[in-house]
């Protein structure tokens, strides 16, 4: 299981702690869900994710994370995370950037493994799994 991280946003550098966290959290989801596939994660700016959100979801606005499952025996899919949005949300929810990026990574990974949150029961199941994985890294909500 390989996790490929590409920093495509030019505003700020991503330090090794953030990329290590993304890798560890992603691998934990794969272990828990018993999946042995590669995942590609792109760290982008708001404009980049807005264009993808408009193109694939017909929502002409920036979002925090997008997931694109792949029909490939070796590649589970792609996750796109907006770093500026993650920073905004960390401040808004009064928690660390690490916690927010951890959450967005878990959220995207769970979508790739088949979870969704469109129905209340499925949303509850997904949120419980997110918190279980985040707790493993001491990133639970306070």
JSON list of C-alpha atoms in Angstrom, two decimals:
[
{"chain": "A", "resi": 1, "resn": "UNK", "atom": "CA", "xyz": [0.00, 0.00, 0.00]},
{"chain": "A", "resi": 2, "resn": "UNK", "atom": "CA", "xyz": [1.60, 3.19, -1.17]},
{"chain": "A", "resi": 3, "resn": "UNK", "atom": "CA", "xyz": [0.42, 6.71, -0.37]},
{"chain": "A", "resi": 4, "resn": "UNK", "atom": "CA", "xyz": [1.53, 9.32, -2.91]},
{"chain": "A", "resi": 5, "resn": "UNK", "atom": "CA", "xyz": [1.31, 12.95, -1.77]},
{"chain": "A", "resi": 6, "resn": "UNK", "atom": "CA", "xyz": [1.60, 15.83, -4.22]},
{"chain": "A", "resi": 7, "resn": "UNK", "atom": "CA", "xyz": [1.73, 19.41, -2.99]},
{"chain": "A", "resi": 8, "resn": "UNK", "atom": "CA", "xyz": [0.16, 21.32, -5.89]},
{"chain": "A", "resi": 9, "resn": "UNK", "atom": "CA", "xyz": [-0.60, 24.53, -4.02]},
{"chain": "A", "resi": 10, "resn": "UNK", "atom": "CA", "xyz": [2.06, 27.18, -4.13]},
{"chain": "A", "resi": 11, "resn": "UNK", "atom": "CA", "xyz": [1.04, 29.39, -1.22]},
{"chain": "A", "resi": 12, "resn": "UNK", "atom": "CA", "xyz": [2.74, 27.44, 1.52]},
{"chain": "A", "resi": 13, "resn": "UNK", "atom": "CA", "xyz": [5.10, 24.59, 2.00]},
{"chain": "A", "resi": 14, "resn": "UNK", "atom": "CA", "xyz": [3.79, 21.46, 3.64]},
{"chain": "A", "resi": 15, "resn": "UNK", "atom": "CA", "xyz": [6.12, 20.33, 6.39]},
{"chain": "A", "resi": 16, "resn": "UNK", "atom": "CA", "xyz": [7.14, 16.73, 6.90]},
{"chain": "A", "resi": 17, "resn": "UNK", "atom": "CA", "xyz": [4.92, 16.40, 9.99]},
{"chain": "A", "resi": 18, "resn": "UNK", "atom": "CA", "xyz": [1.82, 17.10, 7.89]},
{"chain": "A", "resi": 19, "resn": "UNK", "atom": "CA", "xyz": [2.82, 14.72, 5.10]},
{"chain": "A", "resi": 20, "resn": "UNK", "atom": "CA", "xyz": [3.77, 12.05, 7.67]},
{"chain": "A", "resi": 21, "resn": "UNK", "atom": "CA", "xyz": [0.38, 12.46, 9.35]},
{"chain": "A", "resi": 22, "resn": "UNK", "atom": "CA", "xyz": [-1.45, 12.13, 6.01]},
{"chain": "A", "resi": 23, "resn": "UNK", "atom": "CA", "xyz": [0.52, 8.97, 5.24]},
{"chain": "A", "resi": 24, "resn": "UNK", "atom": "CA", "xyz": [-0.06, 7.40, 8.67]},
{"chain": "A", "resi": 25, "resn": "UNK", "atom": "CA", "xyz": [-3.76, 8.23, 8.73]},
{"chain": "A", "resi": 26, "resn": "UNK", "atom": "CA", "xyz": [-4.25, 6.93, 5.18]},
{"chain": "A", "resi": 27, "resn": "UNK", "atom": "CA", "xyz": [-2.44, 3.69, 5.95]},
{"chain": "A", "resi": 28, "resn": "UNK", "atom": "CA", "xyz": [-4.51, 3.23, 9.11]},
{"chain": "A", "resi": 29, "resn": "UNK", "atom": "CA", "xyz": [-7.75, 3.50, 7.12]},
{"chain": "A", "resi": 30, "resn": "UNK", "atom": "CA", "xyz": [-6.43, 0.95, 4.63]},
{"chain": "A", "resi": 31, "resn": "UNK", "atom": "CA", "xyz": [-5.49, -1.41, 7.47]},
{"chain": "A", "resi": 32, "resn": "UNK", "atom": "CA", "xyz": [-8.84, -1.03, 9.27]},
{"chain": "A", "resi": 33, "resn": "UNK", "atom": "CA", "xyz": [-10.78, -1.49, 6.02]},
{"chain": "A", "resi": 34, "resn": "UNK", "atom": "CA", "xyz": [-8.50, -4.35, 4.89]},
{"chain": "A", "resi": 35, "resn": "UNK", "atom": "CA", "xyz": [-7.56, -2.73, 1.60]},
{"chain": "A", "resi": 36, "resn": "UNK", "atom": "CA", "xyz": [-4.12, -3.06, 0.00]},
{"chain": "A", "resi": 37, "resn": "UNK", "atom": "CA", "xyz": [-4.11, -0.47, -2.77]},
{"chain": "A", "resi": 38, "resn": "UNK", "atom": "CA", "xyz": [-2.30, 2.72, -3.69]},
{"chain": "A", "resi": 39, "resn": "UNK", "atom": "CA", "xyz": [-3.83, 6.14, -2.97]},
{"chain": "A", "resi": 40, "resn": "UNK", "atom": "CA", "xyz": [-2.86, 9.48, -4.48]},
{"chain": "A", "resi": 41, "resn": "UNK", "atom": "CA", "xyz": [-3.44, 12.61, -2.39]},
{"chain": "A", "resi": 42, "resn": "UNK", "atom": "CA", "xyz": [-3.10, 16.12, -3.83]},
{"chain": "A", "resi": 43, "resn": "UNK", "atom": "CA", "xyz": [-2.81, 19.18, -1.61]},
{"chain": "A", "resi": 44, "resn": "UNK", "atom": "CA", "xyz": [-4.23, 22.13, -3.51]},
{"chain": "A", "resi": 45, "resn": "UNK", "atom": "CA", "xyz": [-5.44, 25.72, -3.23]},
{"chain": "A", "resi": 46, "resn": "UNK", "atom": "CA", "xyz": [-9.06, 26.88, -3.21]},
{"chain": "A", "resi": 47, "resn": "UNK", "atom": "CA", "xyz": [-9.13, 27.76, -6.91]},
{"chain": "A", "resi": 48, "resn": "UNK", "atom": "CA", "xyz": [-7.95, 24.29, -7.94]},
{"chain": "A", "resi": 49, "resn": "UNK", "atom": "CA", "xyz": [-10.51, 22.46, -5.80]},
{"chain": "A", "resi": 50, "resn": "UNK", "atom": "CA", "xyz": [-13.25, 24.89, -6.86]},
{"chain": "A", "resi": 51, "resn": "UNK", "atom": "CA", "xyz": [-12.65, 24.00, -10.52]},
{"chain": "A", "resi": 52, "resn": "UNK", "atom": "CA", "xyz": [-12.80, 20.27, -9.76]},
{"chain": "A", "resi": 53, "resn": "UNK", "atom": "CA", "xyz": [-15.90, 20.71, -7.60]},
{"chain": "A", "resi": 54, "resn": "UNK", "atom": "CA", "xyz": [-17.62, 22.59, -10.44]},
{"chain": "A", "resi": 55, "resn": "UNK", "atom": "CA", "xyz": [-16.54, 20.10, -13.10]},
{"chain": "A", "resi": 56, "resn": "UNK", "atom": "CA", "xyz": [-17.44, 16.90, -11.25]},
{"chain": "A", "resi": 57, "resn": "UNK", "atom": "CA", "xyz": [-20.19, 17.96, -8.82]},
{"chain": "A", "resi": 58, "resn": "UNK", "atom": "CA", "xyz": [-21.63, 21.06, -10.54]},
{"chain": "A", "resi": 59, "resn": "UNK", "atom": "CA", "xyz": [-20.90, 23.12, -7.43]},
{"chain": "A", "resi": 60, "resn": "UNK", "atom": "CA", "xyz": [-19.07, 26.31, -8.36]},
{"chain": "A", "resi": 61, "resn": "UNK", "atom": "CA", "xyz": [-17.43, 26.78, -4.96]},
{"chain": "A", "resi": 62, "resn": "UNK", "atom": "CA", "xyz": [-14.36, 25.69, -3.09]},
{"chain": "A", "resi": 63, "resn": "UNK", "atom": "CA", "xyz": [-14.76, 22.71, -0.79]},
{"chain": "A", "resi": 64, "resn": "UNK", "atom": "CA", "xyz": [-12.44, 21.06, 1.71]},
{"chain": "A", "resi": 65, "resn": "UNK", "atom": "CA", "xyz": [-11.95, 17.57, 0.28]},
{"chain": "A", "resi": 66, "resn": "UNK", "atom": "CA", "xyz": [-12.92, 15.58, -2.81]},
{"chain": "A", "resi": 67, "resn": "UNK", "atom": "CA", "xyz": [-12.53, 11.85, -3.41]},
{"chain": "A", "resi": 68, "resn": "UNK", "atom": "CA", "xyz": [-12.35, 10.12, -6.76]},
{"chain": "A", "resi": 69, "resn": "UNK", "atom": "CA", "xyz": [-12.55, 6.31, -6.56]},
{"chain": "A", "resi": 70, "resn": "UNK", "atom": "CA", "xyz": [-10.76, 4.43, -9.34]},
{"chain": "A", "resi": 71, "resn": "UNK", "atom": "CA", "xyz": [-11.71, 1.16, -10.99]},
{"chain": "A", "resi": 72, "resn": "UNK", "atom": "CA", "xyz": [-8.19, -0.23, -10.88]},
{"chain": "A", "resi": 73, "resn": "UNK", "atom": "CA", "xyz": [-6.78, -3.34, -9.21]},
{"chain": "A", "resi": 74, "resn": "UNK", "atom": "CA", "xyz": [-3.82, -1.40, -7.77]},
{"chain": "A", "resi": 75, "resn": "UNK", "atom": "CA", "xyz": [-5.16, 2.14, -7.28]},
{"chain": "A", "resi": 76, "resn": "UNK", "atom": "CA", "xyz": [-7.97, 2.81, -4.81]},
{"chain": "A", "resi": 77, "resn": "UNK", "atom": "CA", "xyz": [-8.38, 6.42, -5.92]},
{"chain": "A", "resi": 78, "resn": "UNK", "atom": "CA", "xyz": [-7.44, 10.06, -5.58]},
{"chain": "A", "resi": 79, "resn": "UNK", "atom": "CA", "xyz": [-8.11, 12.51, -2.77]},
{"chain": "A", "resi": 80, "resn": "UNK", "atom": "CA", "xyz": [-7.89, 16.28, -3.20]},
{"chain": "A", "resi": 81, "resn": "UNK", "atom": "CA", "xyz": [-7.50, 18.43, -0.05]},
{"chain": "A", "resi": 82, "resn": "UNK", "atom": "CA", "xyz": [-7.66, 22.22, -0.01]},
{"chain": "A", "resi": 83, "resn": "UNK", "atom": "CA", "xyz": [-4.97, 23.44, 2.39]},
{"chain": "A", "resi": 84, "resn": "UNK", "atom": "CA", "xyz": [-6.39, 27.00, 2.64]},
{"chain": "A", "resi": 85, "resn": "UNK", "atom": "CA", "xyz": [-9.83, 25.55, 3.46]},
{"chain": "A", "resi": 86, "resn": "UNK", "atom": "CA", "xyz": [-8.27, 23.21, 6.04]},
{"chain": "A", "resi": 87, "resn": "UNK", "atom": "CA", "xyz": [-6.59, 26.20, 7.70]},
{"chain": "A", "resi": 88, "resn": "UNK", "atom": "CA", "xyz": [-9.88, 28.15, 7.73]},
{"chain": "A", "resi": 89, "resn": "UNK", "atom": "CA", "xyz": [-11.80, 25.23, 9.21]},
{"chain": "A", "resi": 90, "resn": "UNK", "atom": "CA", "xyz": [-9.17, 24.52, 11.86]},
{"chain": "A", "resi": 91, "resn": "UNK", "atom": "CA", "xyz": [-9.54, 28.11, 13.01]},
{"chain": "A", "resi": 92, "resn": "UNK", "atom": "CA", "xyz": [-13.34, 28.03, 12.75]},
{"chain": "A", "resi": 93, "resn": "UNK", "atom": "CA", "xyz": [-13.63, 24.80, 14.78]},
{"chain": "A", "resi": 94, "resn": "UNK", "atom": "CA", "xyz": [-10.90, 25.90, 17.19]},
{"chain": "A", "resi": 95, "resn": "UNK", "atom": "CA", "xyz": [-8.63, 22.91, 16.76]},
{"chain": "A", "resi": 96, "resn": "UNK", "atom": "CA", "xyz": [-5.21, 22.27, 15.27]},
{"chain": "A", "resi": 97, "resn": "UNK", "atom": "CA", "xyz": [-4.40, 22.19, 11.58]},
{"chain": "A", "resi": 98, "resn": "UNK", "atom": "CA", "xyz": [-3.11, 18.64, 12.14]},
{"chain": "A", "resi": 99, "resn": "UNK", "atom": "CA", "xyz": [-6.52, 17.59, 13.45]},
{"chain": "A", "resi": 100, "resn": "UNK", "atom": "CA", "xyz": [-8.30, 19.16, 10.48]},
{"chain": "A", "resi": 101, "resn": "UNK", "atom": "CA", "xyz": [-5.97, 17.65, 7.88]},
{"chain": "A", "resi": 102, "resn": "UNK", "atom": "CA", "xyz": [-6.22, 14.31, 9.69]},
{"chain": "A", "resi": 103, "resn": "UNK", "atom": "CA", "xyz": [-10.01, 14.53, 9.58]},
{"chain": "A", "resi": 104, "resn": "UNK", "atom": "CA", "xyz": [-10.12, 15.49, 5.89]},
{"chain": "A", "resi": 105, "resn": "UNK", "atom": "CA", "xyz": [-7.74, 12.66, 5.05]},
{"chain": "A", "resi": 106, "resn": "UNK", "atom": "CA", "xyz": [-9.81, 10.08, 6.95]},
{"chain": "A", "resi": 107, "resn": "UNK", "atom": "CA", "xyz": [-13.02, 11.46, 5.43]},
{"chain": "A", "resi": 108, "resn": "UNK", "atom": "CA", "xyz": [-11.64, 11.20, 1.90]},
{"chain": "A", "resi": 109, "resn": "UNK", "atom": "CA", "xyz": [-10.19, 7.74, 2.51]},
{"chain": "A", "resi": 110, "resn": "UNK", "atom": "CA", "xyz": [-13.48, 6.43, 3.88]},
{"chain": "A", "resi": 111, "resn": "UNK", "atom": "CA", "xyz": [-15.28, 7.70, 0.77]},
{"chain": "A", "resi": 112, "resn": "UNK", "atom": "CA", "xyz": [-12.79, 5.75, -1.34]},
{"chain": "A", "resi": 113, "resn": "UNK", "atom": "CA", "xyz": [-13.55, 2.60, 0.66]},
{"chain": "A", "resi": 114, "resn": "UNK", "atom": "CA", "xyz": [-17.29, 2.95, 0.14]},
{"chain": "A", "resi": 115, "resn": "UNK", "atom": "CA", "xyz": [-18.60, 5.07, 3.01]},
{"chain": "A", "resi": 116, "resn": "UNK", "atom": "CA", "xyz": [-20.98, 7.96, 2.41]},
{"chain": "A", "resi": 117, "resn": "UNK", "atom": "CA", "xyz": [-23.01, 10.40, 4.48]},
{"chain": "A", "resi": 118, "resn": "UNK", "atom": "CA", "xyz": [-26.08, 11.10, 2.37]},
{"chain": "A", "resi": 119, "resn": "UNK", "atom": "CA", "xyz": [-28.46, 9.25, 4.71]},
{"chain": "A", "resi": 120, "resn": "UNK", "atom": "CA", "xyz": [-28.55, 9.79, 8.50]},
{"chain": "A", "resi": 121, "resn": "UNK", "atom": "CA", "xyz": [-27.74, 6.17, 9.36]},
{"chain": "A", "resi": 122, "resn": "UNK", "atom": "CA", "xyz": [-24.80, 6.04, 6.94]},
{"chain": "A", "resi": 123, "resn": "UNK", "atom": "CA", "xyz": [-23.58, 9.43, 8.15]},
{"chain": "A", "resi": 124, "resn": "UNK", "atom": "CA", "xyz": [-23.60, 8.22, 11.75]},
{"chain": "A", "resi": 125, "resn": "UNK", "atom": "CA", "xyz": [-21.62, 5.10, 10.78]},
{"chain": "A", "resi": 126, "resn": "UNK", "atom": "CA", "xyz": [-19.08, 7.18, 8.83]},
{"chain": "A", "resi": 127, "resn": "UNK", "atom": "CA", "xyz": [-18.65, 9.73, 11.64]},
{"chain": "A", "resi": 128, "resn": "UNK", "atom": "CA", "xyz": [-18.07, 6.93, 14.18]},
{"chain": "A", "resi": 129, "resn": "UNK", "atom": "CA", "xyz": [-15.40, 5.38, 11.94]},
{"chain": "A", "resi": 130, "resn": "UNK", "atom": "CA", "xyz": [-13.76, 8.79, 11.42]},
{"chain": "A", "resi": 131, "resn": "UNK", "atom": "CA", "xyz": [-13.55, 9.39, 15.16]},
{"chain": "A", "resi": 132, "resn": "UNK", "atom": "CA", "xyz": [-12.27, 5.85, 15.81]},
{"chain": "A", "resi": 133, "resn": "UNK", "atom": "CA", "xyz": [-9.39, 6.36, 13.40]},
{"chain": "A", "resi": 134, "resn": "UNK", "atom": "CA", "xyz": [-8.63, 9.90, 14.57]},
{"chain": "A", "resi": 135, "resn": "UNK", "atom": "CA", "xyz": [-8.59, 8.72, 18.21]},
{"chain": "A", "resi": 136, "resn": "UNK", "atom": "CA", "xyz": [-5.83, 6.27, 17.27]},
{"chain": "A", "resi": 137, "resn": "UNK", "atom": "CA", "xyz": [-3.66, 9.32, 16.54]},
{"chain": "A", "resi": 138, "resn": "UNK", "atom": "CA", "xyz": [-4.95, 11.36, 19.49]},
{"chain": "A", "resi": 139, "resn": "UNK", "atom": "CA", "xyz": [-6.78, 13.69, 17.09]},
{"chain": "A", "resi": 140, "resn": "UNK", "atom": "CA", "xyz": [-10.29, 13.34, 18.51]},
{"chain": "A", "resi": 141, "resn": "UNK", "atom": "CA", "xyz": [-12.49, 16.36, 18.94]},
{"chain": "A", "resi": 142, "resn": "UNK", "atom": "CA", "xyz": [-12.09, 17.95, 22.34]}
]
